[in-house]
Amino acid sequence: MNTQMTLQALIFDVDGTLADTERDGHRIAFNAAFAEAGMSWNWDAALYGELLAVTGGKERMRFYCEHHDPDFLEQADADERIKALHAAKTRHYVKLLEAGGIPLQPGVTRLLREAHAAGLRLAIATTTTPENVTALMPPDLMKLFEKVGAGDTVAKKKPAPDIYDWVLDELGLPPSACLAFEDSANGLKASLAAGLPTLVTESEYTLDHDFSGAFAVLSDLGEPSKPCQVRRGDMHGKAFVDVELLKTWHRETISNT
Ligand code: XBP
Ligand code: MG
């Protein structure tokens, strides 16, 4: 097996994958920004689920306007107002995380530490704003990530593969030497389009998404004391995801291509 074929890096999505941040994090921060600006927009949990069809906060606001408040976009300064609302939303989101935080998904801390100790390189490929990632992750875990591709680093957000392509380029690795971790159909489309074998762990808003193409779909990464639920894929007798299992899955995906 040449070195290009051994597993060398893990690339993680953030929202929904490292932590379930949307309903009780991003949504609350959007609404706080709207209220602060004296606007009547208020995104309830069901509406927010529909708006998640579009990744990126600024893009999501624009999508909301197109369907619910088209007059907003008629204003000459609509783009600037969306930008300002988004900056306020980021401020609220960071404050919310600092105040109490949103817990990381089961198995995330364990697997990140184990993978780093085993010499695997770690990176992030997310649609969210960089400050949001730093606010979410405890500093000792954040420093394990060698590259962070986030927000407006690339022009086209997921489901376009661009953020994954950017991270692969930064790592100097081919997709066949990596695994991606995603929680949503848009994220999975992006990672697969970049050629990355992908493990899906579900999140609150993505339970009914189409995860065709993922090599396995799990409730979460699991812990020794709390096995994950397996929706699809072969756990090879394991109750949770560890580095050994990732290497086995990686070998399988490579030999199937
Ligand atoms: C999540 C997103 C983001 C967040 C909001 O993407 O789509 O837009 O909901 O973050 P991923 P911003 O799962 O790929 O991390 O408002 O900072 O865009
Ligand atoms: Mg996600």
PDB file of C-alpha atoms and ligand atoms in Angstrom:
ATOM      1  CA  MET A   1       0.000   0.000   0.000  1.00  0.00           C
ATOM      2  CA  ASN A   2       1.544   3.377  -0.917  1.00  0.00           C
ATOM      3  CA  THR A   3       1.418   6.317   1.516  1.00  0.00           C
ATOM      4  CA  GLN A   4      -1.293   8.041  -0.509  1.00  0.00           C
ATOM      5  CA  MET A   5      -3.540   5.111   0.312  1.00  0.00           C
ATOM      6  CA  THR A   6      -3.055   5.098   4.083  1.00  0.00           C
ATOM      7  CA  LEU A   7      -5.401   7.156   6.203  1.00  0.00           C
ATOM      8  CA  GLN A   8      -3.638  10.409   7.047  1.00  0.00           C
ATOM      9  CA  ALA A   9      -6.258  13.020   7.929  1.00  0.00           C
ATOM     10  CA  LEU A  10      -9.783  13.470   9.256  1.00  0.00           C
ATOM     11  CA  ILE A  11     -11.820  16.455   8.080  1.00  0.00           C
ATOM     12  CA  PHE A  12     -14.780  17.522  10.196  1.00  0.00           C
ATOM     13  CA  ASP A  13     -17.867  19.563   9.476  1.00  0.00           C
ATOM     14  CA  VAL A  14     -18.876  21.657  12.522  1.00  0.00           C
ATOM     15  CA  ASP A  15     -22.583  22.437  12.868  1.00  0.00           C
ATOM     16  CA  GLY A  16     -24.501  19.252  13.558  1.00  0.00           C
ATOM     17  CA  THR A  17     -21.341  17.127  13.444  1.00  0.00           C
ATOM     18  CA  LEU A  18     -19.144  18.386  16.284  1.00  0.00           C
ATOM     19  CA  ALA A  19     -22.167  19.791  18.165  1.00  0.00           C
ATOM     20  CA  ASP A  20     -25.904  20.206  17.571  1.00  0.00           C
ATOM     21  CA  THR A  21     -25.750  23.980  17.256  1.00  0.00           C
ATOM     22  CA  GLU A  22     -28.604  24.977  14.981  1.00  0.00           C
ATOM     23  CA  ARG A  23     -31.919  25.121  16.912  1.00  0.00           C
ATOM     24  CA  ASP A  24     -30.599  26.316  20.282  1.00  0.00           C
ATOM     25  CA  GLY A  25     -27.552  28.183  19.010  1.00  0.00           C
ATOM     26  CA  HIS A  26     -27.579  29.760  15.550  1.00  0.00           C
ATOM     27  CA  ARG A  27     -31.379  30.186  15.469  1.00  0.00           C
ATOM     28  CA  ILE A  28     -31.448  31.982  18.821  1.00  0.00           C
ATOM     29  CA  ALA A  29     -28.593  34.246  17.701  1.00  0.00           C
ATOM     30  CA  PHE A  30     -30.358  35.149  14.428  1.00  0.00           C
ATOM     31  CA  ASN A  31     -33.521  36.070  16.359  1.00  0.00           C
ATOM     32  CA  ALA A  32     -31.534  38.140  18.862  1.00  0.00           C
ATOM     33  CA  ALA A  33     -29.950  40.065  15.972  1.00  0.00           C
ATOM     34  CA  PHE A  34     -33.360  40.679  14.364  1.00  0.00           C
ATOM     35  CA  ALA A  35     -34.861  41.895  17.665  1.00  0.00           C
ATOM     36  CA  GLU A  36     -31.870  44.134  18.358  1.00  0.00           C
ATOM     37  CA  ALA A  37     -32.350  45.765  14.936  1.00  0.00           C
ATOM     38  CA  GLY A  38     -36.041  46.339  15.753  1.00  0.00           C
ATOM     39  CA  MET A  39     -37.204  43.914  13.072  1.00  0.00           C
ATOM     40  CA  SER A  40     -40.261  41.663  13.203  1.00  0.00           C
ATOM     41  CA  TRP A  41     -38.498  38.613  11.744  1.00  0.00           C
ATOM     42  CA  ASN A  42     -38.611  35.661  14.138  1.00  0.00           C
ATOM     43  CA  TRP A  43     -37.546  32.187  13.069  1.00  0.00           C
ATOM     44  CA  ASP A  44     -39.321  29.421  14.987  1.00  0.00           C
ATOM     45  CA  ALA A  45     -37.821  25.937  15.149  1.00  0.00           C
ATOM     46  CA  ALA A  46     -39.949  24.571  12.273  1.00  0.00           C
ATOM     47  CA  LEU A  47     -39.279  27.481   9.924  1.00  0.00           C
ATOM     48  CA  TYR A  48     -35.575  27.300  10.764  1.00  0.00           C
ATOM     49  CA  GLY A  49     -35.570  23.648   9.663  1.00  0.00           C
ATOM     50  CA  GLU A  50     -36.789  24.787   6.229  1.00  0.00           C
ATOM     51  CA  LEU A  51     -34.248  27.604   6.053  1.00  0.00           C
ATOM     52  CA  LEU A  52     -31.416  25.148   6.720  1.00  0.00           C
ATOM     53  CA  ALA A  53     -31.822  24.059   3.103  1.00  0.00           C
ATOM     54  CA  VAL A  54     -29.455  26.967   2.455  1.00  0.00           C
ATOM     55  CA  THR A  55     -26.029  26.938   4.122  1.00  0.00           C
ATOM     56  CA  GLY A  56     -24.362  30.126   5.332  1.00  0.00           C
ATOM     57  CA  GLY A  57     -26.049  32.705   7.539  1.00  0.00           C
ATOM     58  CA  LYS A  58     -26.034  35.579   5.038  1.00  0.00           C
ATOM     59  CA  GLU A  59     -27.238  33.286   2.267  1.00  0.00           C
ATOM     60  CA  ARG A  60     -29.948  31.934   4.622  1.00  0.00           C
ATOM     61  CA  MET A  61     -31.247  35.444   5.368  1.00  0.00           C
ATOM     62  CA  ARG A  62     -31.394  36.221   1.681  1.00  0.00           C
ATOM     63  CA  PHE A  63     -33.309  32.965   1.052  1.00  0.00           C
ATOM     64  CA  TYR A  64     -35.739  33.921   3.855  1.00  0.00           C
ATOM     65  CA  CYS A  65     -36.315  37.321   2.227  1.00  0.00           C
ATOM     66  CA  GLU A  66     -36.980  35.777  -1.167  1.00  0.00           C
ATOM     67  CA  HIS A  67     -39.785  33.663   0.318  1.00  0.00           C
ATOM     68  CA  HIS A  68     -41.108  35.754   3.211  1.00  0.00           C
ATOM     69  CA  ASP A  69     -40.076  39.394   2.824  1.00  0.00           C
ATOM     70  CA  PRO A  70     -39.191  40.163  -0.830  1.00  0.00           C
ATOM     71  CA  ASP A  71     -39.555  43.944  -0.225  1.00  0.00           C
ATOM     72  CA  PHE A  72     -36.485  43.812   2.007  1.00  0.00           C
ATOM     73  CA  LEU A  73     -34.353  42.945  -1.017  1.00  0.00           C
ATOM     74  CA  GLU A  74     -35.703  45.957  -2.934  1.00  0.00           C
ATOM     75  CA  GLN A  75     -33.781  48.301  -0.619  1.00  0.00           C
ATOM     76  CA  ALA A  76     -30.614  49.727  -2.153  1.00  0.00           C
ATOM     77  CA  ASP A  77     -28.651  48.794   0.972  1.00  0.00           C
ATOM     78  CA  ALA A  78     -30.128  45.283   1.378  1.00  0.00           C
ATOM     79  CA  ASP A  79     -26.717  43.567   1.084  1.00  0.00           C
ATOM     80  CA  GLU A  80     -25.150  45.862   3.697  1.00  0.00           C
ATOM     81  CA  ARG A  81     -28.094  45.341   6.046  1.00  0.00           C
ATOM     82  CA  ILE A  82     -27.776  41.562   5.719  1.00  0.00           C
ATOM     83  CA  LYS A  83     -24.049  41.836   6.387  1.00  0.00           C
ATOM     84  CA  ALA A  84     -24.674  43.967   9.490  1.00  0.00           C
ATOM     85  CA  LEU A  85     -27.373  41.596  10.750  1.00  0.00           C
ATOM     86  CA  HIS A  86     -24.984  38.704  10.241  1.00  0.00           C
ATOM     87  CA  ALA A  87     -22.196  40.429  12.185  1.00  0.00           C
ATOM     88  CA  ALA A  88     -24.654  41.018  15.046  1.00  0.00           C
ATOM     89  CA  LYS A  89     -25.790  37.401  14.832  1.00  0.00           C
ATOM     90  CA  THR A  90     -22.181  36.198  15.132  1.00  0.00           C
ATOM     91  CA  ARG A  91     -21.698  38.417  18.196  1.00  0.00           C
ATOM     92  CA  HIS A  92     -24.838  36.945  19.812  1.00  0.00           C
ATOM     93  CA  TYR A  93     -23.833  33.390  18.906  1.00  0.00           C
ATOM     94  CA  VAL A  94     -20.355  33.733  20.415  1.00  0.00           C
ATOM     95  CA  LYS A  95     -21.867  35.274  23.572  1.00  0.00           C
ATOM     96  CA  LEU A  96     -24.374  32.443  23.828  1.00  0.00           C
ATOM     97  CA  LEU A  97     -21.632  29.824  23.558  1.00  0.00           C
ATOM     98  CA  GLU A  98     -19.483  31.626  26.109  1.00  0.00           C
ATOM     99  CA  ALA A  99     -22.428  31.846  28.523  1.00  0.00           C
ATOM    100  CA  GLY A 100     -23.165  28.158  28.727  1.00  0.00           C
ATOM    101  CA  GLY A 101     -21.991  26.511  25.639  1.00  0.00           C
ATOM    102  CA  ILE A 102     -23.468  23.753  23.567  1.00  0.00           C
ATOM    103  CA  PRO A 103     -22.065  20.314  24.388  1.00  0.00           C
ATOM    104  CA  LEU A 104     -20.032  18.456  21.796  1.00  0.00           C
ATOM    105  CA  GLN A 105     -21.704  15.387  20.295  1.00  0.00           C
ATOM    106  CA  PRO A 106     -21.024  12.019  21.979  1.00  0.00           C
ATOM    107  CA  GLY A 107     -17.615  10.621  21.131  1.00  0.00           C
ATOM    108  CA  VAL A 108     -16.214  13.799  19.554  1.00  0.00           C
ATOM    109  CA  THR A 109     -13.723  14.721  22.300  1.00  0.00           C
ATOM    110  CA  ARG A 110     -12.581  11.115  22.701  1.00  0.00           C
ATOM    111  CA  LEU A 111     -12.095  10.523  18.975  1.00  0.00           C
ATOM    112  CA  LEU A 112     -10.293  13.835  18.337  1.00  0.00           C
ATOM    113  CA  ARG A 113      -7.810  13.094  21.133  1.00  0.00           C
ATOM    114  CA  GLU A 114      -7.328   9.500  20.055  1.00  0.00           C
ATOM    115  CA  ALA A 115      -6.855  10.414  16.387  1.00  0.00           C
ATOM    116  CA  HIS A 116      -4.350  13.140  17.194  1.00  0.00           C
ATOM    117  CA  ALA A 117      -2.395  10.802  19.500  1.00  0.00           C
ATOM    118  CA  ALA A 118      -2.353   8.209  16.697  1.00  0.00           C
ATOM    119  CA  GLY A 119      -0.715  10.721  14.346  1.00  0.00           C
ATOM    120  CA  LEU A 120      -3.732  11.488  12.192  1.00  0.00           C
ATOM    121  CA  ARG A 121      -3.943  15.071  10.981  1.00  0.00           C
ATOM    122  CA  LEU A 122      -7.134  16.955  11.815  1.00  0.00           C
ATOM    123  CA  ALA A 123      -8.922  19.690   9.894  1.00  0.00           C
ATOM    124  CA  ILE A 124     -12.251  21.497   9.703  1.00  0.00           C
ATOM    125  CA  ALA A 125     -14.381  22.231   6.631  1.00  0.00           C
ATOM    126  CA  THR A 126     -17.406  24.285   7.611  1.00  0.00           C
ATOM    127  CA  THR A 127     -19.822  26.827   6.265  1.00  0.00           C
ATOM    128  CA  THR A 128     -20.003  28.722   9.521  1.00  0.00           C
ATOM    129  CA  THR A 129     -17.997  31.824  10.489  1.00  0.00           C
ATOM    130  CA  PRO A 130     -14.478  31.158  11.937  1.00  0.00           C
ATOM    131  CA  GLU A 131     -15.223  32.910  15.293  1.00  0.00           C
ATOM    132  CA  ASN A 132     -18.097  30.503  15.817  1.00  0.00           C
ATOM    133  CA  VAL A 133     -15.782  27.501  15.630  1.00  0.00           C
ATOM    134  CA  THR A 134     -13.322  28.948  18.136  1.00  0.00           C
ATOM    135  CA  ALA A 135     -16.186  29.808  20.494  1.00  0.00           C
ATOM    136  CA  LEU A 136     -17.615  26.289  20.254  1.00  0.00           C
ATOM    137  CA  MET A 137     -14.467  24.238  20.724  1.00  0.00           C
ATOM    138  CA  PRO A 138     -12.550  24.077  24.018  1.00  0.00           C
ATOM    139  CA  PRO A 139      -9.059  25.557  23.358  1.00  0.00           C
ATOM    140  CA  ASP A 140      -7.256  22.263  24.054  1.00  0.00           C
ATOM    141  CA  LEU A 141      -9.287  20.584  21.291  1.00  0.00           C
ATOM    142  CA  MET A 142      -9.191  23.558  18.925  1.00  0.00           C
ATOM    143  CA  LYS A 143      -5.408  23.450  18.855  1.00  0.00           C
ATOM    144  CA  LEU A 144      -5.492  19.883  17.533  1.00  0.00           C
ATOM    145  CA  PHE A 145      -6.877  21.164  14.205  1.00  0.00           C
ATOM    146  CA  GLU A 146      -4.094  21.904  11.764  1.00  0.00           C
ATOM    147  CA  LYS A 147      -6.269  23.632   9.144  1.00  0.00           C
ATOM    148  CA  VAL A 148      -9.620  25.379   9.458  1.00  0.00           C
ATOM    149  CA  GLY A 149     -11.634  26.111   6.346  1.00  0.00           C
ATOM    150  CA  ALA A 150     -14.631  28.207   7.386  1.00  0.00           C
ATOM    151  CA  GLY A 151     -17.265  30.698   6.243  1.00  0.00           C
ATOM    152  CA  ASP A 152     -16.225  32.975   3.417  1.00  0.00           C
ATOM    153  CA  THR A 153     -12.832  31.285   2.872  1.00  0.00           C
ATOM    154  CA  VAL A 154     -14.351  30.139  -0.419  1.00  0.00           C
ATOM    155  CA  ALA A 155     -17.051  31.881  -2.455  1.00  0.00           C
ATOM    156  CA  LYS A 156     -19.308  28.857  -2.974  1.00  0.00           C
ATOM    157  CA  LYS A 157     -20.581  27.220   0.199  1.00  0.00           C
ATOM    158  CA  LYS A 158     -21.750  23.616   0.645  1.00  0.00           C
ATOM    159  CA  PRO A 159     -23.160  21.672  -1.223  1.00  0.00           C
ATOM    160  CA  ALA A 160     -20.344  22.898  -3.480  1.00  0.00           C
ATOM    161  CA  PRO A 161     -17.116  20.955  -2.772  1.00  0.00           C
ATOM    162  CA  ASP A 162     -15.004  24.148  -2.609  1.00  0.00           C
ATOM    163  CA  ILE A 163     -14.377  24.270   1.150  1.00  0.00           C
ATOM    164  CA  TYR A 164     -13.245  20.613   1.122  1.00  0.00           C
ATOM    165  CA  ASP A 165     -11.078  21.242  -1.954  1.00  0.00           C
ATOM    166  CA  TRP A 166      -9.510  24.208  -0.136  1.00  0.00           C
ATOM    167  CA  VAL A 167      -8.758  22.126   2.982  1.00  0.00           C
ATOM    168  CA  LEU A 168      -7.291  19.252   0.928  1.00  0.00           C
ATOM    169  CA  ASP A 169      -5.102  21.731  -0.867  1.00  0.00           C
ATOM    170  CA  GLU A 170      -3.932  23.227   2.438  1.00  0.00           C
ATOM    171  CA  LEU A 171      -3.187  19.754   3.811  1.00  0.00           C
ATOM    172  CA  GLY A 172      -1.456  18.778   0.578  1.00  0.00           C
ATOM    173  CA  LEU A 173      -3.329  15.484   0.534  1.00  0.00           C
ATOM    174  CA  PRO A 174      -5.503  13.674  -2.008  1.00  0.00           C
ATOM    175  CA  PRO A 175      -9.065  12.878  -0.873  1.00  0.00           C
ATOM    176  CA  SER A 176      -8.185   9.169  -0.878  1.00  0.00           C
ATOM    177  CA  ALA A 177      -5.897   9.744   2.136  1.00  0.00           C
ATOM    178  CA  CYS A 178      -8.684  11.303   4.221  1.00  0.00           C
ATOM    179  CA  LEU A 179     -12.101  10.703   5.714  1.00  0.00           C
ATOM    180  CA  ALA A 180     -14.818  13.366   6.084  1.00  0.00           C
ATOM    181  CA  PHE A 181     -17.397  13.642   8.862  1.00  0.00           C
ATOM    182  CA  GLU A 182     -20.759  15.202   8.040  1.00  0.00           C
ATOM    183  CA  ASP A 183     -24.303  15.430   9.404  1.00  0.00           C
ATOM    184  CA  SER A 184     -26.390  16.832   6.535  1.00  0.00           C
ATOM    185  CA  ALA A 185     -27.283  16.119   2.914  1.00  0.00           C
ATOM    186  CA  ASN A 186     -25.721  19.414   1.789  1.00  0.00           C
ATOM    187  CA  GLY A 187     -22.535  18.635   3.695  1.00  0.00           C
ATOM    188  CA  LEU A 188     -22.409  15.084   2.324  1.00  0.00           C
ATOM    189  CA  LYS A 189     -22.885  16.336  -1.237  1.00  0.00           C
ATOM    190  CA  ALA A 190     -19.922  18.674  -0.712  1.00  0.00           C
ATOM    191  CA  SER A 191     -17.594  16.029   0.738  1.00  0.00           C
ATOM    192  CA  LEU A 192     -18.526  13.392  -1.855  1.00  0.00           C
ATOM    193  CA  ALA A 193     -18.076  15.896  -4.685  1.00  0.00           C
ATOM    194  CA  ALA A 194     -14.562  16.510  -3.318  1.00  0.00           C
ATOM    195  CA  GLY A 195     -13.959  12.746  -3.556  1.00  0.00           C
ATOM    196  CA  LEU A 196     -13.893  12.131   0.203  1.00  0.00           C
ATOM    197  CA  PRO A 197     -15.182   8.897   1.753  1.00  0.00           C
ATOM    198  CA  THR A 198     -17.674  10.186   4.332  1.00  0.00           C
ATOM    199  CA  LEU A 199     -19.097   9.036   7.659  1.00  0.00           C
ATOM    200  CA  VAL A 200     -22.447  10.591   8.578  1.00  0.00           C
ATOM    201  CA  THR A 201     -23.538  11.155  12.162  1.00  0.00           C
ATOM    202  CA  GLU A 202     -27.073  12.499  12.388  1.00  0.00           C
ATOM    203  CA  SER A 203     -28.210  15.741  14.008  1.00  0.00           C
ATOM    204  CA  GLU A 204     -31.607  16.987  15.112  1.00  0.00           C
ATOM    205  CA  TYR A 205     -32.581  18.596  11.798  1.00  0.00           C
ATOM    206  CA  THR A 206     -31.080  15.969   9.487  1.00  0.00           C
ATOM    207  CA  LEU A 207     -32.752  12.720  10.592  1.00  0.00           C
ATOM    208  CA  ASP A 208     -34.749  12.430   7.340  1.00  0.00           C
ATOM    209  CA  HIS A 209     -31.962  13.522   4.967  1.00  0.00           C
ATOM    210  CA  ASP A 210     -30.806  11.390   2.068  1.00  0.00           C
ATOM    211  CA  PHE A 211     -27.370  10.055   2.994  1.00  0.00           C
ATOM    212  CA  SER A 212     -26.756   7.975  -0.146  1.00  0.00           C
ATOM    213  CA  GLY A 213     -23.045   7.634  -0.774  1.00  0.00           C
ATOM    214  CA  ALA A 214     -21.917   7.750   2.867  1.00  0.00           C
ATOM    215  CA  PHE A 215     -19.997   4.589   3.856  1.00  0.00           C
ATOM    216  CA  ALA A 216     -21.870   4.515   7.192  1.00  0.00           C
ATOM    217  CA  VAL A 217     -24.663   6.432   8.907  1.00  0.00           C
ATOM    218  CA  LEU A 218     -24.704   6.511  12.731  1.00  0.00           C
ATOM    219  CA  SER A 219     -26.627   8.317  15.450  1.00  0.00           C
ATOM    220  CA  ASP A 220     -23.285   9.639  16.759  1.00  0.00           C
ATOM    221  CA  LEU A 221     -19.701   8.457  17.246  1.00  0.00           C
ATOM    222  CA  GLY A 222     -20.660   6.631  20.459  1.00  0.00           C
ATOM    223  CA  GLU A 223     -18.797   6.155  23.694  1.00  0.00           C
ATOM    224  CA  PRO A 224     -17.629   2.949  25.428  1.00  0.00           C
ATOM    225  CA  SER A 225     -20.411   3.510  27.975  1.00  0.00           C
ATOM    226  CA  LYS A 226     -23.004   4.536  25.360  1.00  0.00           C
ATOM    227  CA  PRO A 227     -22.920   2.640  22.047  1.00  0.00           C
ATOM    228  CA  CYS A 228     -24.017   4.487  18.929  1.00  0.00           C
ATOM    229  CA  GLN A 229     -27.087   3.471  16.923  1.00  0.00           C
ATOM    230  CA  VAL A 230     -26.204   2.116  13.501  1.00  0.00           C
ATOM    231  CA  ARG A 231     -28.528   3.196  10.657  1.00  0.00           C
ATOM    232  CA  ARG A 232     -26.308   1.802   7.906  1.00  0.00           C
ATOM    233  CA  GLY A 233     -22.807   0.353   7.610  1.00  0.00           C
ATOM    234  CA  ASP A 234     -20.655  -2.313   9.232  1.00  0.00           C
ATOM    235  CA  MET A 235     -19.262  -1.511  12.696  1.00  0.00           C
ATOM    236  CA  HIS A 236     -17.032  -4.622  12.548  1.00  0.00           C
ATOM    237  CA  GLY A 237     -18.231  -5.664  15.980  1.00  0.00           C
ATOM    238  CA  LYS A 238     -17.514  -2.301  17.612  1.00  0.00           C
ATOM    239  CA  ALA A 239     -20.005  -0.310  19.703  1.00  0.00           C
ATOM    240  CA  PHE A 240     -18.422   3.085  18.998  1.00  0.00           C
ATOM    241  CA  VAL A 241     -16.137   4.726  16.455  1.00  0.00           C
ATOM    242  CA  ASP A 242     -12.415   4.584  17.188  1.00  0.00           C
ATOM    243  CA  VAL A 243      -9.273   5.037  15.103  1.00  0.00           C
ATOM    244  CA  GLU A 244      -8.962   1.329  14.378  1.00  0.00           C
ATOM    245  CA  LEU A 245     -12.486   1.273  12.927  1.00  0.00           C
ATOM    246  CA  LEU A 246     -11.811   4.415  10.869  1.00  0.00           C
ATOM    247  CA  LYS A 247      -8.718   2.722   9.392  1.00  0.00           C
ATOM    248  CA  THR A 248     -10.746  -0.386   8.555  1.00  0.00           C
ATOM    249  CA  TRP A 249     -13.470   1.688   6.856  1.00  0.00           C
ATOM    250  CA  HIS A 250     -10.836   3.669   4.994  1.00  0.00           C
ATOM    251  CA  ARG A 251      -9.186   0.468   3.670  1.00  0.00           C
ATOM    252  CA  GLU A 252     -12.604  -0.781   2.552  1.00  0.00           C
ATOM    253  CA  THR A 253     -13.536   2.441   0.745  1.00  0.00           C
ATOM    254  CA  ILE A 254     -10.164   2.508  -1.030  1.00  0.00           C
ATOM    255  CA  SER A 255     -10.400  -1.140  -2.146  1.00  0.00           C
ATOM    256  CA  ASN A 256     -13.944  -0.512  -3.444  1.00  0.00           C
ATOM    257  CA  THR A 257     -12.795   2.287  -5.759  1.00  0.00           C
TER     258      THR A 257
HETATM  259  C1  XBP B   1     -23.772  25.213   9.002  1.00  0.00           C
HETATM  260  C2  XBP B   1     -24.347  26.379   8.348  1.00  0.00           C
HETATM  261  C3  XBP B   1     -24.092  27.692   8.918  1.00  0.00           C
HETATM  262  C4  XBP B   1     -24.675  27.950  10.278  1.00  0.00           C
HETATM  263  C5  XBP B   1     -24.647  29.417  10.555  1.00  0.00           C
HETATM  264  O1  XBP B   1     -22.860  24.629   8.122  1.00  0.00           O
HETATM  265  O2  XBP B   1     -25.016  26.273   7.353  1.00  0.00           O
HETATM  266  O3  XBP B   1     -24.645  28.643   8.052  1.00  0.00           O
HETATM  267  O4  XBP B   1     -26.025  27.519  10.324  1.00  0.00           O
HETATM  268  O5  XBP B   1     -23.370  29.944  10.502  1.00  0.00           O
HETATM  269  P1  XBP B   1     -21.886  23.393   8.503  1.00  0.00           P
HETATM  270  P2  XBP B   1     -23.080  31.400   9.884  1.00  0.00           P
HETATM  271  O6  XBP B   1     -22.760  22.279   9.029  1.00  0.00           O
HETATM  272  O7  XBP B   1     -21.243  23.064   7.189  1.00  0.00           O
HETATM  273  O8  XBP B   1     -20.892  23.849   9.515  1.00  0.00           O
HETATM  274  O9  XBP B   1     -24.235  32.281  10.262  1.00  0.00           O
HETATM  275  O10 XBP B   1     -21.786  31.817  10.545  1.00  0.00           O
HETATM  276  O11 XBP B   1     -22.979  31.234   8.396  1.00  0.00           O
HETATM  277 MG    MG B   2     -23.341  20.346   9.361  1.00  0.00          MG
END
